[in-house]
Coordinates of N, CA and C in Angstrom, one line a residue:
X1 N 95.5 -60.9 91.7 CA 96.4 -59.7 91.5 C 97.0 -59.4 93.0
X2 N 98.4 -59.4 92.9 CA 99.1 -59.2 94.0 C 99.2 -57.7 94.6
X3 N 99.6 -57.4 95.6 CA 99.7 -56.1 96.2 C 100.6 -55.2 95.3
X4 N 101.6 -55.6 94.6 CA 102.5 -54.7 93.8 C 101.7 -54.3 92.6
X5 N 100.9 -55.4 92.1 CA 100.2 -54.9 90.7 C 99.1 -53.9 91.1
X6 N 98.3 -54.2 92.2 CA 97.4 -53.3 92.8 C 97.9 -51.9 93.1
X7 N 99.0 -51.8 93.5 CA 99.7 -50.3 93.9 C 100.0 -49.9 92.6
X8 N 100.7 -50.6 91.6 CA 100.8 -50.0 90.2 C 99.7 -49.4 89.6
X9 N 98.7 -50.3 89.6 CA 97.5 -49.7 88.9 C 96.9 -48.7 89.5
X10 N 96.9 -48.6 90.9 CA 96.3 -47.3 91.6 C 97.1 -46.1 91.1
X11 N 98.6 -46.3 91.1 CA 99.4 -45.1 90.8 C 99.0 -44.7 89.4
X12 N 99.1 -45.6 88.6 CA 98.9 -45.2 87.1 C 97.3 -44.5 87.0
X13 N 96.4 -44.9 87.6 CA 95.1 -44.3 87.7 C 95.1 -43.0 88.2
X14 N 95.7 -42.9 89.3 CA 95.9 -41.6 89.8 C 96.7 -40.6 89.0
X15 N 97.7 -41.0 88.3 CA 98.3 -39.9 87.3 C 97.4 -39.7 86.2
X16 N 96.8 -40.6 85.7 CA 95.9 -40.4 84.6 C 94.7 -39.3 85.0
X17 N 94.2 -39.4 86.1 CA 93.2 -38.5 86.6 C 93.9 -37.1 86.8
X18 N 94.9 -37.1 87.4 CA 95.5 -35.7 87.8 C 95.9 -35.2 86.3
X19 N 96.4 -35.9 85.4 CA 96.8 -35.4 83.9 C 95.3 -34.6 83.5
X20 N 94.3 -35.5 83.6 CA 93.1 -34.8 83.2 C 92.7 -33.6 83.8
X21 N 92.8 -33.4 85.2 CA 92.4 -32.4 85.9 C 93.3 -31.3 85.7
X22 N 94.5 -31.3 85.3 CA 95.4 -30.2 85.1 C 95.2 -29.6 83.8
X23 N 94.7 -30.4 82.7 CA 94.5 -29.8 81.3 C 93.1 -29.3 81.2
X24 N 92.2 -29.5 82.2 CA 90.9 -29.1 82.1 C 90.7 -27.5 82.3
X25 N 91.4 -26.7 83.2 CA 91.3 -25.5 83.4 C 91.7 -24.7 82.0
X26 N 92.6 -25.1 81.3 CA 93.1 -24.3 80.1 C 92.1 -24.4 79.0
X27 N 91.4 -25.4 78.8 CA 90.3 -25.6 78.0 C 89.2 -24.8 78.3
X28 N 88.8 -24.7 79.6 CA 87.7 -24.1 80.1 C 87.8 -22.6 79.9
X29 N 89.0 -22.2 80.3 CA 89.3 -20.6 80.1 C 89.2 -20.1 78.6
X30 N 89.6 -21.0 77.7 CA 89.4 -20.7 76.4 C 88.0 -20.5 75.8
X31 N 87.2 -21.3 76.4 CA 85.7 -21.5 76.0 C 84.8 -20.4 76.7
X32 N 85.3 -19.2 76.9 CA 84.6 -18.2 77.7 C 84.4 -17.0 76.8
X33 N 83.3 -16.3 77.1 CA 83.1 -15.0 76.3 C 82.5 -13.9 77.3
X34 N 82.7 -12.7 76.8 CA 81.8 -11.7 77.8 C 80.3 -11.7 77.3
X35 N 79.6 -11.6 78.2 CA 78.1 -11.5 77.9 C 77.6 -10.2 78.8
X36 N 77.2 -9.4 77.8 CA 76.8 -7.9 78.4 C 75.2 -8.0 78.5
X37 N 74.6 -7.3 79.6 CA 73.4 -7.0 79.9 C 72.6 -8.0 80.7
X38 N 73.5 -9.0 81.3 CA 72.7 -10.0 82.3 C 73.2 -9.9 83.7
X39 N 74.3 -9.1 83.9 CA 74.7 -9.1 85.4 C 73.8 -8.5 86.3
X40 N 73.9 -9.1 87.5 CA 73.1 -8.4 88.5 C 73.7 -7.3 89.2
X41 N 73.2 -6.2 89.8 CA 73.7 -5.1 90.3 C 74.8 -5.5 91.2
X42 N 76.0 -4.8 91.0 CA 77.2 -5.4 91.9 C 77.9 -6.7 91.6
X43 N 77.5 -7.4 90.5 CA 78.1 -8.6 90.3 C 78.8 -8.8 88.9
X44 N 79.1 -7.6 88.2 CA 79.8 -7.8 86.9 C 81.3 -8.1 87.2
X45 N 81.8 -8.7 86.2 CA 83.2 -9.1 86.1 C 84.3 -8.1 85.9
X46 N 84.1 -7.0 85.4 CA 85.2 -6.3 85.0 C 84.6 -4.7 85.0
X47 N 85.5 -3.6 84.6 CA 84.9 -2.4 84.5 C 83.9 -2.1 83.5
X48 N 83.1 -1.0 83.6 CA 82.1 -0.7 82.8 C 82.4 0.8 82.3
X49 N 81.5 1.4 81.5 CA 81.8 2.7 81.1 C 81.5 3.6 82.3
X50 N 80.8 3.2 83.2 CA 80.5 4.0 84.3 C 81.0 3.6 85.6
X51 N 81.9 2.6 85.7 CA 82.6 2.2 86.9 C 84.0 1.8 86.4
X52 N 84.9 1.7 87.5 CA 86.3 1.6 87.0 C 86.7 0.1 87.4
X53 N 85.8 -0.8 88.2 CA 86.3 -2.0 88.5 C 85.1 -3.1 88.6
X54 N 85.4 -4.3 88.9 CA 84.3 -5.2 88.9 C 83.4 -5.0 90.1
X55 N 82.3 -5.5 90.0 CA 81.3 -5.3 91.2 C 80.7 -3.9 91.3
X56 N 80.9 -3.0 90.1 CA 80.2 -1.7 90.3 C 79.1 -1.4 89.5
X57 N 78.4 -2.5 88.8 CA 77.2 -2.1 88.2 C 76.2 -1.7 89.1
X58 N 75.3 -0.7 88.7 CA 74.4 -0.2 89.6 C 73.1 -0.7 89.5
X59 N 73.0 -1.2 88.4 CA 71.5 -1.8 88.0 C 71.7 -3.3 87.5
X60 N 70.6 -4.1 87.7 CA 70.7 -5.3 87.0 C 70.5 -5.1 85.6
X61 N 71.0 -5.9 84.7 CA 71.0 -6.0 83.4 C 71.6 -4.7 82.7
X62 N 72.4 -4.0 83.5 CA 73.1 -2.9 83.0 C 73.8 -3.2 81.8
X63 N 73.5 -2.5 80.6 CA 74.0 -2.6 79.2 C 75.5 -2.8 79.0
X64 N 76.2 -1.8 79.8 CA 77.6 -2.0 79.6 C 78.4 -3.0 80.8
X65 N 77.6 -3.5 81.4 CA 78.3 -4.4 82.3 C 78.2 -5.9 81.9
X66 N 79.3 -6.7 82.1 CA 79.5 -8.0 81.6 C 79.9 -9.0 82.6
X67 N 79.6 -10.1 82.4 CA 80.0 -11.5 83.1 C 80.7 -12.4 82.0
X68 N 81.5 -13.2 82.7 CA 82.1 -14.2 81.6 C 81.3 -15.5 81.9
X69 N 80.9 -16.0 80.8 CA 80.0 -17.4 80.5 C 80.6 -18.3 79.5
X70 N 80.3 -19.5 79.8 CA 80.8 -20.5 78.5 C 80.3 -19.9 77.2
X71 N 81.3 -20.3 76.3 CA 81.0 -19.7 74.9 C 79.6 -20.2 74.4
X72 N 78.9 -19.4 73.9 CA 77.7 -19.9 73.3 C 76.4 -19.9 74.1
X73 N 76.6 -19.5 75.5 CA 75.5 -19.6 76.4 C 74.9 -17.9 76.3
X74 N 75.6 -17.0 76.1 CA 75.2 -15.4 76.2 C 74.1 -15.4 75.1
X75 N 74.1 -16.1 74.0 CA 73.0 -16.0 73.0 C 71.6 -16.4 73.5
X76 N 71.8 -17.5 74.6 CA 70.6 -18.1 74.9 C 70.0 -17.3 76.2
X77 N 70.6 -16.3 76.6 CA 70.2 -15.7 77.8 C 69.2 -14.6 77.6
X78 N 68.2 -14.3 78.1 CA 67.2 -13.1 77.8 C 68.3 -11.9 78.1
X79 N 68.2 -11.0 77.0 CA 68.7 -9.8 77.2 C 70.3 -9.8 76.9
X80 N 71.0 -11.0 77.0 CA 72.3 -11.2 76.7 C 72.9 -11.0 75.4
X81 N 74.0 -10.1 75.3 CA 74.6 -9.8 74.1 C 76.1 -9.8 74.2
X82 N 76.6 -10.3 73.1 CA 78.3 -10.4 73.1 C 78.9 -9.1 72.9
X83 N 78.2 -8.0 72.5 CA 78.6 -6.7 72.2 C 78.2 -5.7 73.3
X84 N 79.1 -4.9 73.9 CA 78.8 -4.1 74.8 C 78.3 -2.7 74.3
X85 N 77.4 -2.0 75.1 CA 76.8 -0.8 74.5 C 77.5 0.3 75.2

């Protein structure tokens, strides 16, 4: 294999890897769900009934505080629920 073939093969490989990397975040974002009742105090992702922004959960496993997790994981977490209280 000469240098031009090697350079072309490397460039094509790089483009394929880049294309795979660019499409991954879109699919990852679609496969998330809110999981209530599992966030640590101060580690929730968004507002709760008692707080106006992320990071305001006062206790661990606060029922109205959620974190985003991969779809299907919440049902496997102790105390996790996809419906907020």
